mmCIF file of C-alpha atoms (C1' of nucleotides) in Angstrom:
data_model
loop_
_atom_site.group_PDB
_atom_site.id
_atom_site.type_symbol
_atom_site.label_atom_id
_atom_site.label_comp_id
_atom_site.label_asym_id
_atom_site.label_seq_id
_atom_site.Cartn_x
_atom_site.Cartn_y
_atom_site.Cartn_z
ATOM 1 C CA MET A 384 81.683 -137.495 -70.780
ATOM 2 C CA GLY A 385 82.905 -142.228 -70.510
ATOM 3 C CA ILE A 386 85.956 -143.289 -70.349
ATOM 4 C CA MET A 387 87.795 -142.270 -72.661
ATOM 5 C CA THR A 388 90.757 -140.327 -72.789
ATOM 6 C CA LYS A 389 92.226 -138.110 -75.338
ATOM 7 C CA ASN A 390 94.939 -140.281 -77.603
ATOM 8 C CA SER A 391 98.524 -138.233 -78.368
ATOM 9 C CA ALA A 392 99.686 -140.062 -80.503
ATOM 10 C CA THR A 393 97.277 -139.378 -83.081
ATOM 11 C CA LYS A 394 96.748 -135.750 -84.840
ATOM 12 C CA GLY A 395 94.056 -134.028 -86.901
ATOM 13 C CA THR A 396 91.630 -136.557 -85.366
ATOM 14 C CA THR A 397 90.242 -136.514 -81.786
ATOM 15 C CA GLU A 398 90.570 -139.851 -81.431
ATOM 16 C CA THR A 399 90.500 -141.533 -78.032
ATOM 17 C CA THR A 400 91.344 -144.258 -76.068
ATOM 18 C CA PRO A 401 89.830 -146.354 -73.321
ATOM 19 C CA TYR A 402 91.328 -146.994 -69.871
ATOM 20 C CA LEU A 403 91.695 -150.657 -69.825
ATOM 21 C CA LEU A 404 92.923 -152.195 -67.113
ATOM 22 C CA ASP A 405 93.437 -155.566 -68.122
ATOM 23 C CA GLN A 406 96.211 -154.831 -71.146
ATOM 24 C CA GLN A 407 97.222 -151.845 -69.015
ATOM 25 C CA ILE A 408 101.422 -152.768 -67.602
ATOM 26 C CA GLY A 409 100.774 -152.310 -63.937
ATOM 27 C CA PHE A 410 98.693 -154.170 -63.688
ATOM 28 C CA LEU A 411 99.868 -157.115 -66.023
ATOM 29 C CA LEU A 412 102.951 -156.744 -63.646
ATOM 30 C CA ARG A 413 100.840 -157.667 -60.228
ATOM 31 C CA ARG A 414 99.268 -160.617 -61.759
ATOM 32 C CA VAL A 415 102.410 -162.618 -63.048
ATOM 33 C CA GLN A 416 103.989 -161.730 -59.383
ATOM 34 C CA GLN A 417 101.167 -162.520 -58.164
ATOM 35 C CA ARG A 418 102.308 -166.270 -59.525
ATOM 36 C CA HIS A 419 105.581 -165.884 -59.578
ATOM 37 C CA LEU A 420 104.851 -165.734 -55.629
ATOM 38 C CA ALA A 421 102.257 -168.374 -55.480
ATOM 39 C CA ILE A 422 104.750 -170.977 -57.815
ATOM 40 C CA PHE A 423 107.458 -169.250 -54.970
ATOM 41 C CA PHE A 424 105.817 -170.189 -51.962
ATOM 42 C CA ASP A 425 105.127 -174.114 -53.718
ATOM 43 C CA HIS A 426 108.418 -174.079 -53.883
ATOM 44 C CA LEU A 427 110.029 -172.828 -51.190
ATOM 45 C CA PRO A 428 107.461 -172.208 -48.325
ATOM 46 C CA GLU A 429 110.521 -171.352 -45.678
ATOM 47 C CA LEU A 430 111.400 -168.885 -46.742
ATOM 48 C CA THR A 431 109.744 -165.804 -47.888
ATOM 49 C CA SER A 432 110.980 -164.767 -52.018
ATOM 50 C CA THR A 433 111.879 -161.628 -51.054
ATOM 51 C CA GLN A 434 114.755 -163.095 -47.681
ATOM 52 C CA PHE A 435 115.729 -165.257 -50.081
ATOM 53 C CA ALA A 436 117.020 -162.490 -52.209
ATOM 54 C CA ALA A 437 118.588 -161.215 -49.846
ATOM 55 C CA LEU A 438 120.465 -163.619 -47.909
ATOM 56 C CA ALA A 439 121.154 -164.950 -51.672
ATOM 57 C CA LYS A 440 122.446 -161.575 -52.288
ATOM 58 C CA LEU A 441 124.257 -161.661 -49.083
ATOM 59 C CA CYS A 442 125.949 -165.125 -49.023
ATOM 60 C CA GLU A 443 126.967 -163.219 -52.501
ATOM 61 C CA LEU A 444 128.620 -160.664 -50.704
ATOM 62 C CA GLY A 445 129.955 -162.688 -47.533
ATOM 63 C CA SER A 446 129.681 -158.829 -44.945
ATOM 64 C CA VAL A 447 128.114 -156.635 -45.481
ATOM 65 C CA SER A 448 126.137 -153.347 -44.227
ATOM 66 C CA GLN A 449 122.746 -152.879 -43.813
ATOM 67 C CA ASN A 450 122.102 -149.808 -46.715
ATOM 68 C CA GLU A 451 123.802 -151.191 -49.506
ATOM 69 C CA LEU A 452 123.193 -154.803 -49.215
ATOM 70 C CA GLY A 453 119.249 -153.257 -49.449
ATOM 71 C CA ARG A 454 121.153 -151.287 -52.102
ATOM 72 C CA ARG A 455 121.897 -154.444 -53.712
ATOM 73 C CA VAL A 456 118.566 -156.518 -53.666
ATOM 74 C CA ALA A 457 116.472 -153.415 -54.445
ATOM 75 C CA MET A 458 115.276 -152.750 -50.664
ATOM 76 C CA ASP A 459 113.889 -149.378 -48.753
ATOM 77 C CA VAL A 460 116.227 -149.294 -45.729
ATOM 78 C CA ALA A 461 112.638 -149.163 -43.665
ATOM 79 C CA THR A 462 112.330 -153.255 -45.508
ATOM 80 C CA ILE A 463 115.645 -154.654 -45.459
ATOM 81 C CA LYS A 464 115.870 -153.651 -41.341
ATOM 82 C CA GLY A 465 112.898 -155.744 -41.416
ATOM 83 C CA VAL A 466 114.007 -158.576 -43.946
ATOM 84 C CA VAL A 467 117.002 -158.637 -42.176
ATOM 85 C CA ASP A 468 115.713 -158.739 -38.439
ATOM 86 C CA ARG A 469 113.520 -161.626 -39.966
ATOM 87 C CA LEU A 470 116.565 -163.318 -40.873
ATOM 88 C CA ARG A 471 118.438 -162.834 -38.112
ATOM 89 C CA ALA A 472 115.608 -164.441 -36.025
ATOM 90 C CA ARG A 473 115.877 -167.540 -38.321
ATOM 91 C CA ASP A 474 119.676 -167.524 -37.365
ATOM 92 C CA LEU A 475 120.465 -167.680 -40.652
ATOM 93 C CA ALA A 476 122.056 -164.002 -40.384
ATOM 94 C CA VAL A 477 124.384 -161.943 -37.852
ATOM 95 C CA THR A 478 124.888 -158.463 -37.069
ATOM 96 C CA LYS A 479 127.525 -156.545 -36.108
ATOM 97 C CA LYS A 480 128.509 -152.901 -35.458
ATOM 98 C CA ASP A 481 131.214 -152.079 -37.937
ATOM 99 C CA PRO A 482 134.322 -150.554 -36.066
ATOM 100 C CA ASN A 483 135.876 -148.951 -38.744
ATOM 101 C CA ASP A 484 132.376 -146.523 -39.098
ATOM 102 C CA GLN A 485 130.070 -146.224 -36.205
ATOM 103 C CA ARG A 486 127.684 -145.766 -38.530
ATOM 104 C CA ARG A 487 127.700 -149.348 -40.203
ATOM 105 C CA LEU A 488 125.602 -152.652 -39.306
ATOM 106 C CA LEU A 489 128.128 -155.021 -41.248
ATOM 107 C CA VAL A 490 125.367 -158.011 -41.889
ATOM 108 C CA ARG A 491 127.379 -161.607 -42.432
ATOM 109 C CA PRO A 492 125.151 -165.034 -43.210
ATOM 110 C CA THR A 493 126.293 -168.222 -40.196
ATOM 111 C CA LYS A 494 126.404 -171.500 -41.095
ATOM 112 C CA ALA A 495 123.704 -172.292 -41.059
ATOM 113 C CA GLY A 496 122.996 -169.619 -43.776
ATOM 114 C CA ARG A 497 125.145 -170.507 -46.288
ATOM 115 C CA ALA A 498 123.737 -173.736 -45.858
ATOM 116 C CA ALA A 499 120.097 -172.936 -46.199
ATOM 117 C CA PHE A 500 121.004 -171.080 -49.431
ATOM 118 C CA ASN A 501 122.514 -174.092 -50.917
ATOM 119 C CA HIS A 502 120.394 -176.119 -49.873
ATOM 120 C CA PHE A 503 117.256 -173.377 -51.010
ATOM 121 C CA SER A 504 119.100 -172.775 -54.603
ATOM 122 C CA SER A 505 118.051 -175.237 -56.888
ATOM 123 C CA ALA A 506 114.420 -175.288 -55.446
ATOM 124 C CA ALA A 507 114.722 -171.626 -56.576
ATOM 125 C CA LEU A 508 116.011 -172.201 -59.532
ATOM 126 C CA GLY A 509 113.012 -174.296 -60.465
ATOM 127 C CA VAL A 510 110.860 -171.407 -59.451
ATOM 128 C CA THR A 511 112.141 -169.423 -61.833
ATOM 129 C CA LYS A 512 111.979 -171.982 -64.306
ATOM 130 C CA GLU A 513 108.202 -172.744 -63.282
ATOM 131 C CA THR A 514 107.283 -169.390 -64.052
ATOM 132 C CA LEU A 515 108.609 -169.012 -67.473
ATOM 133 C CA ASP A 516 107.476 -172.719 -68.313
ATOM 134 C CA PRO A 517 104.890 -171.529 -70.433
ATOM 135 C CA LEU A 518 107.022 -170.176 -72.688
ATOM 136 C CA THR A 519 109.016 -171.129 -75.218
ATOM 137 C CA GLN A 520 113.696 -171.028 -74.123
ATOM 138 C CA LYS A 521 113.199 -167.768 -76.888
ATOM 139 C CA GLU A 522 110.057 -166.966 -75.298
ATOM 140 C CA ALA A 523 111.644 -166.342 -71.667
ATOM 141 C CA GLU A 524 114.950 -164.734 -72.777
ATOM 142 C CA ARG A 525 113.004 -162.076 -75.141
ATOM 143 C CA LEU A 526 110.989 -161.398 -72.077
ATOM 144 C CA LEU A 527 114.023 -161.221 -69.382
ATOM 145 C CA THR A 528 115.580 -158.699 -72.037
ATOM 146 C CA LEU A 529 112.545 -156.534 -72.161
ATOM 147 C CA LEU A 530 112.043 -156.621 -68.704
ATOM 148 C CA SER A 531 115.884 -155.775 -67.905
ATOM 149 C CA LYS A 532 114.874 -153.055 -69.955
ATOM 150 C CA LEU A 533 112.482 -151.320 -68.386
ATOM 151 C CA THR A 534 114.198 -151.448 -64.399
ATOM 152 C CA MET B 1094 129.942 -176.344 -51.238
ATOM 153 C CA GLY B 1095 129.332 -172.974 -52.744
ATOM 154 C CA ILE B 1096 126.743 -171.260 -54.890
ATOM 155 C CA MET B 1097 126.155 -173.891 -57.735
ATOM 156 C CA THR B 1098 122.854 -176.401 -58.317
ATOM 157 C CA LYS B 1099 122.569 -179.437 -60.229
ATOM 158 C CA ASN B 1100 121.756 -178.173 -64.201
ATOM 159 C CA SER B 1101 118.944 -180.213 -65.606
ATOM 160 C CA ALA B 1102 118.623 -178.523 -68.600
ATOM 161 C CA THR B 1103 122.089 -180.941 -69.572
ATOM 162 C CA LYS B 1104 122.483 -184.808 -69.648
ATOM 163 C CA GLY B 1105 125.767 -186.705 -68.952
ATOM 164 C CA THR B 1106 127.925 -184.238 -67.417
ATOM 165 C CA THR B 1107 127.476 -182.531 -63.376
ATOM 166 C CA GLU B 1108 127.081 -178.919 -65.082
ATOM 167 C CA THR B 1109 126.091 -176.650 -62.527
ATOM 168 C CA THR B 1110 123.922 -173.284 -62.414
ATOM 169 C CA PRO B 1111 124.573 -170.817 -59.933
ATOM 170 C CA TYR B 1112 121.991 -168.982 -58.899
ATOM 171 C CA LEU B 1113 122.699 -165.774 -60.082
ATOM 172 C CA LEU B 1114 119.638 -163.050 -58.086
ATOM 173 C CA ASP B 1115 119.845 -160.259 -60.753
ATOM 174 C CA GLN B 1116 118.969 -162.431 -63.675
ATOM 175 C CA GLN B 1117 116.026 -164.148 -61.577
ATOM 176 C CA ILE B 1118 112.484 -163.496 -63.308
ATOM 177 C CA GLY B 1119 111.197 -163.036 -59.862
ATOM 178 C CA PHE B 1120 113.477 -159.907 -58.714
ATOM 179 C CA LEU B 1121 113.096 -158.624 -62.008
ATOM 180 C CA LEU B 1122 109.663 -158.685 -61.851
ATOM 181 C CA ARG B 1123 109.692 -157.068 -58.874
ATOM 182 C CA ARG B 1124 112.264 -154.236 -59.697
ATOM 183 C CA VAL B 1125 109.942 -153.052 -62.922
ATOM 184 C CA GLN B 1126 106.987 -152.786 -60.760
ATOM 185 C CA GLN B 1127 109.050 -150.508 -58.479
ATOM 186 C CA ARG B 1128 109.909 -148.527 -61.316
ATOM 187 C CA HIS B 1129 106.073 -148.171 -62.019
ATOM 188 C CA LEU B 1130 104.256 -147.858 -59.261
ATOM 189 C CA ALA B 1131 107.320 -144.995 -58.467
ATOM 190 C CA ILE B 1132 105.954 -143.325 -62.120
ATOM 191 C CA PHE B 1133 102.096 -143.850 -61.031
ATOM 192 C CA PHE B 1134 103.331 -142.285 -58.080
ATOM 193 C CA ASP B 1135 105.098 -139.215 -60.458
ATOM 194 C CA HIS B 1136 101.699 -138.822 -62.596
ATOM 195 C CA LEU B 1137 98.817 -139.820 -59.625
ATOM 196 C CA PRO B 1138 99.156 -139.226 -56.443
ATOM 197 C CA GLU B 1139 96.317 -138.636 -55.378
ATOM 198 C CA LEU B 1140 95.320 -142.248 -55.920
ATOM 199 C CA THR B 1141 97.166 -145.377 -54.900
ATOM 200 C CA SER B 1142 97.589 -147.583 -58.403
ATOM 201 C CA THR B 1143 95.896 -150.417 -56.538
ATOM 202 C CA GLN B 1144 93.200 -147.593 -55.552
ATOM 203 C CA PHE B 1145 93.000 -146.788 -58.811
ATOM 204 C CA ALA B 1146 92.703 -150.020 -60.911
ATOM 205 C CA ALA B 1147 89.911 -151.113 -58.444
ATOM 206 C CA LEU B 1148 87.968 -147.680 -59.255
ATOM 207 C CA ALA B 1149 88.624 -147.698 -63.088
ATOM 208 C CA LYS B 1150 86.916 -151.753 -62.519
ATOM 209 C CA LEU B 1151 84.435 -150.687 -60.327
ATOM 210 C CA CYS B 1152 83.168 -147.587 -62.977
ATOM 211 C CA GLU B 1153 83.203 -150.430 -65.734
ATOM 212 C CA LEU B 1154 80.874 -152.593 -63.690
ATOM 213 C CA GLY B 1155 79.045 -150.372 -62.568
ATOM 214 C CA SER B 1156 77.503 -152.734 -59.233
ATOM 215 C CA VAL B 1157 79.301 -155.112 -57.920
ATOM 216 C CA SER B 1158 79.763 -157.432 -54.171
ATOM 217 C CA GLN B 1159 83.099 -156.927 -53.027
ATOM 218 C CA ASN B 1160 84.615 -160.271 -52.681
ATOM 219 C CA GLU B 1161 83.640 -160.282 -57.328
ATOM 220 C CA LEU B 1162 85.445 -156.685 -57.356
ATOM 221 C CA GLY B 1163 88.389 -158.857 -55.656
ATOM 222 C CA ARG B 1164 88.886 -161.112 -57.964
ATOM 223 C CA ARG B 1165 87.793 -159.015 -61.340
ATOM 224 C CA VAL B 1166 90.930 -156.802 -60.117
ATOM 225 C CA ALA B 1167 93.230 -159.605 -58.616
ATOM 226 C CA MET B 1168 92.086 -159.169 -54.770
ATOM 227 C CA ASP B 1169 92.653 -161.450 -51.922
ATOM 228 C CA VAL B 1170 89.313 -160.727 -49.840
ATOM 229 C CA ALA B 1171 91.423 -159.486 -46.998
ATOM 230 C CA THR B 1172 93.072 -156.535 -49.669
ATOM 231 C CA ILE B 1173 90.040 -155.318 -51.501
ATOM 232 C CA LYS B 1174 88.630 -154.796 -48.753
ATOM 233 C CA GLY B 1175 90.902 -152.461 -47.123
ATOM 234 C CA VAL B 1176 90.662 -150.790 -50.799
ATOM 235 C CA VAL B 1177 87.160 -150.001 -50.740
ATOM 236 C CA ASP B 1178 87.331 -148.508 -47.495
ATOM 237 C CA ARG B 1179 89.950 -146.482 -48.136
ATOM 238 C CA LEU B 1180 87.430 -145.420 -51.478
ATOM 239 C CA ARG B 1181 84.625 -144.904 -49.333
ATOM 240 C CA ALA B 1182 86.766 -142.612 -47.397
ATOM 241 C CA ARG B 1183 87.342 -140.734 -49.848
ATOM 242 C CA ASP B 1184 83.651 -140.648 -51.119
ATOM 243 C CA LEU B 1185 84.764 -142.035 -54.174
ATOM 244 C CA ALA B 1186 82.498 -145.868 -52.903
ATOM 245 C CA VAL B 1187 79.583 -146.807 -51.198
ATOM 246 C CA THR B 1188 78.553 -149.497 -50.112
ATOM 247 C CA LYS B 1189 75.214 -150.611 -49.419
ATOM 248 C CA LYS B 1190 73.735 -154.763 -48.508
ATOM 249 C CA ASP B 1191 71.949 -156.368 -51.425
ATOM 250 C CA PRO B 1192 68.885 -156.833 -50.660
ATOM 251 C CA ASN B 1193 68.421 -160.154 -52.902
ATOM 252 C CA ASP B 1194 71.531 -162.043 -50.898
ATOM 253 C CA GLN B 1195 72.204 -161.397 -47.193
ATOM 254 C CA ARG B 1196 75.690 -162.047 -47.658
ATOM 255 C CA ARG B 1197 76.443 -160.275 -50.344
ATOM 256 C CA LEU B 1198 78.192 -155.961 -50.161
ATOM 257 C CA LEU B 1199 77.655 -154.713 -52.701
ATOM 258 C CA VAL B 1200 79.712 -151.490 -54.031
ATOM 259 C CA ARG B 1201 79.746 -148.888 -56.398
ATOM 260 C CA PRO B 1202 80.876 -145.901 -57.402
ATOM 261 C CA THR B 1203 79.483 -142.476 -56.671
ATOM 262 C CA LYS B 1204 79.389 -139.458 -58.589
ATOM 263 C CA ALA B 1205 82.979 -137.817 -57.233
ATOM 264 C CA GLY B 1206 84.019 -141.390 -58.269
ATOM 265 C CA ARG B 1207 83.060 -141.858 -61.992
ATOM 266 C CA ALA B 1208 84.430 -138.267 -62.216
ATOM 267 C CA ALA B 1209 87.798 -138.888 -60.723
ATOM 268 C CA PHE B 1210 87.979 -141.626 -62.535
ATOM 269 C CA ASN B 1211 87.247 -140.047 -66.093
ATOM 270 C CA HIS B 1212 89.821 -136.898 -64.750
ATOM 271 C CA PHE B 1213 92.463 -139.068 -64.590
ATOM 272 C CA SER B 1214 92.434 -142.011 -66.628
ATOM 273 C CA SER B 1215 94.720 -140.057 -69.294
ATOM 274 C CA ALA B 1216 97.241 -139.955 -66.256
ATOM 275 C CA ALA B 1217 97.023 -143.186 -66.378
ATOM 276 C CA LEU B 1218 97.227 -144.276 -69.721
ATOM 277 C CA GLY B 1219 100.379 -141.158 -69.201
ATOM 278 C CA VAL B 1220 102.250 -144.450 -66.619
ATOM 279 C CA THR B 1221 101.709 -146.614 -69.048
ATOM 280 C CA LYS B 1222 102.595 -144.874 -71.906
ATOM 281 C CA GLU B 1223 105.989 -143.737 -69.707
ATOM 282 C CA THR B 1224 106.501 -147.654 -67.890
ATOM 283 C CA LEU B 1225 106.996 -148.720 -71.616
ATOM 284 C CA ASP B 1226 109.130 -145.306 -72.929
ATOM 285 C CA PRO B 1227 112.246 -147.088 -73.149
ATOM 286 C CA LEU B 1228 110.457 -150.074 -75.246
ATOM 287 C CA THR B 1229 110.285 -149.454 -78.872
ATOM 288 C CA GLN B 1230 105.932 -149.851 -80.089
ATOM 289 C CA LYS B 1231 106.833 -152.923 -81.365
ATOM 290 C CA GLU B 1232 108.502 -154.252 -78.342
ATOM 291 C CA ALA B 1233 106.122 -152.992 -75.534
ATOM 292 C CA GLU B 1234 103.707 -154.921 -78.164
ATOM 293 C CA ARG B 1235 105.663 -158.199 -77.071
ATOM 294 C CA LEU B 1236 106.042 -157.616 -73.408
ATOM 295 C CA LEU B 1237 102.329 -157.431 -72.881
ATOM 296 C CA THR B 1238 102.264 -160.409 -74.950
ATOM 297 C CA LEU B 1239 104.664 -162.526 -73.312
ATOM 298 C CA LEU B 1240 103.308 -160.919 -69.753
ATOM 299 C CA SER B 1241 99.644 -162.463 -71.029
ATOM 300 C CA LYS B 1242 100.918 -165.468 -71.481
ATOM 301 C CA LEU B 1243 102.139 -165.737 -67.976
ATOM 302 C CA THR B 1244 99.028 -164.521 -65.879
ATOM 303 C "C1'" DC C 146 139.213 -126.255 -38.333
ATOM 304 C "C1'" DA C 147 134.727 -126.207 -38.259
ATOM 305 C "C1'" DA C 148 130.107 -126.105 -40.777
ATOM 306 C "C1'" DA C 149 127.559 -128.024 -44.350
ATOM 307 C "C1'" DA C 150 126.739 -132.170 -46.596
ATOM 308 C "C1'" DT C 151 126.122 -137.124 -46.761
ATOM 309 C "C1'" DC C 152 125.592 -141.558 -44.840
ATOM 310 C "C1'" DC C 153 123.729 -144.972 -41.401
ATOM 311 C "C1'" DG C 154 120.368 -147.158 -39.390
ATOM 312 C "C1'" DT C 155 115.732 -146.442 -36.488
ATOM 313 C "C1'" DT C 156 111.201 -145.649 -36.071
ATOM 314 C "C1'" DT C 157 106.489 -144.152 -37.281
ATOM 315 C "C1'" DG C 158 102.275 -144.247 -40.090
ATOM 316 C "C1'" DC C 159 100.083 -146.114 -43.974
ATOM 317 C "C1'" DA C 160 98.962 -149.104 -47.983
ATOM 318 C "C1'" DT C 161 99.187 -153.817 -49.610
ATOM 319 C "C1'" DA C 162 98.922 -158.372 -49.632
ATOM 320 C "C1'" DC C 163 97.834 -163.301 -48.361
ATOM 321 C "C1'" DG C 164 97.086 -167.497 -45.135
ATOM 322 C "C1'" DA C 165 93.672 -168.914 -41.759
ATOM 323 C "C1'" DA C 166 90.097 -169.060 -39.138
ATOM 324 C "C1'" DT C 167 85.573 -167.493 -37.555
ATOM 325 C "C1'" DG C 168 79.921 -166.966 -38.651
ATOM 326 C "C1'" DA C 169 76.213 -165.640 -40.941
ATOM 327 C "C1'" DG C 170 73.720 -166.902 -45.879
ATOM 328 C "C1'" DT C 171 72.371 -169.676 -49.560
ATOM 329 C "C1'" DT C 172 72.592 -173.670 -52.371
ATOM 330 C "C1'" DT C 173 73.031 -178.549 -53.447
ATOM 331 C "C1'" DC C 174 71.396 -182.734 -53.986
ATOM 332 C "C1'" DA C 175 70.444 -186.879 -51.238
ATOM 333 C "C1'" DT D 1458 63.938 -180.906 -45.838
ATOM 334 C "C1'" DG D 1459 67.318 -181.119 -44.362
ATOM 335 C "C1'" DA D 1460 72.225 -181.797 -44.100
ATOM 336 C "C1'" DA D 1461 76.676 -180.792 -46.623
ATOM 337 C "C1'" DA D 1462 78.335 -178.619 -49.437
ATOM 338 C "C1'" DC D 1463 79.503 -173.850 -50.604
ATOM 339 C "C1'" DT D 1464 79.842 -168.304 -50.685
ATOM 340 C "C1'" DC D 1465 81.193 -164.136 -48.761
ATOM 341 C "C1'" DA D 1466 82.392 -160.492 -45.231
ATOM 342 C "C1'" DT D 1467 85.307 -159.868 -41.331
ATOM 343 C "C1'" DT D 1468 89.763 -160.508 -38.496
ATOM 344 C "C1'" DC D 1469 93.500 -161.369 -36.528
ATOM 345 C "C1'" DG D 1470 98.857 -162.194 -38.026
ATOM 346 C "C1'" DT D 1471 102.854 -161.874 -40.741
ATOM 347 C "C1'" DA D 1472 105.408 -159.833 -43.809
ATOM 348 C "C1'" DT D 1473 106.630 -156.406 -47.711
ATOM 349 C "C1'" DG D 1474 106.869 -152.051 -49.260
ATOM 350 C "C1'" DC D 1475 107.453 -146.573 -49.311
ATOM 351 C "C1'" DA D 1476 108.203 -141.845 -47.552
ATOM 352 C "C1'" DA D 1477 109.184 -139.135 -44.125
ATOM 353 C "C1'" DA D 1478 111.340 -137.559 -39.221
ATOM 354 C "C1'" DC D 1479 114.785 -138.468 -36.419
ATOM 355 C "C1'" DG D 1480 119.852 -138.683 -33.825
ATOM 356 C "C1'" DG D 1481 124.163 -140.065 -34.355
ATOM 357 C "C1'" DA D 1482 128.597 -140.838 -37.645
ATOM 358 C "C1'" DT D 1483 131.801 -139.497 -41.025
ATOM 359 C "C1'" DT D 1484 132.938 -136.848 -45.284
ATOM 360 C "C1'" DT D 1485 133.021 -132.557 -47.688
ATOM 361 C "C1'" DT D 1486 134.618 -128.205 -48.717
ATOM 362 C "C1'" DG D 1487 135.212 -123.520 -47.975
#
DNA sequence: CAAAATCCGTTTGCATACGAATGAGTTTCA
DNA sequence: TGAAACTCATTCGTATGCAAACGGATTTTG
């Protein structure tokens, strides 16, 4: 009994690896994300990180269906709906039925939406910079490369 | 106008860096976490990642106040309350008032809680392993080291 | 063409996640 | 000692995040 489990990387012996929460990738990811979100809120309390991401992609795409916008920013259909609702409530985006496909709900940034994105994008870049601040330039690049492989 | 913002890394020129969502650390972190949570659910649908983390730390500490447990697993007071409630509902943990400090709510794993942790910890280690599968051993170690610096 | 397979948006239900406010208990320290 | 400062747990409100189920629209395919 106890917290030991078999270590499949060894053979011939019955070595074990304890489960140490603080060394698990999932726990680390969660804590780094927490720190990042805190930094985001410091720099940009007007929008959530999620809302800004959707707005950024929306400004990049111009006009796009709600579902596809969700795919582009890796958000569930239920999640992207809420995010778009909140962007609409803040007059940063508008929606209308796609005349060519009655299923689709086209989303488009408003003037104010584009203005907000332009206004806040340097702050958002500052968030990235501050998040990576404990690392050297090389380390930061290495981290982004490694994370990309885990997508 | 447009999506350009000043690049503070240059001087003497007015070079700009566009805001590219897909290259921001926050967006990458979010997507890697999504993948990790999906893998966790595949291996361990019985418990959420959060619940397992709290249970693991609880088994490590034995008996601890709800607030301190939250701090140890990096969860907000409101969040840890819900998690402990759900662990209690599954008979994996029990709580009682601390007789020495009326403010504190002591949390303790049940027999079933310890049994569940022992039973699932190898699966949880498998989650870590599969999450890091796209990386070599060296890369994985490097990643954990870099993430640790961002905590 | 028409049935089957897809796709789209919505809703519901559950589980994090955090800020802020509240009330109760404990510690500090003037 | 006694008020101020702090700690703890709870609650409320808001915002993700995902699974599942639904009805409607479109595309695929036999």
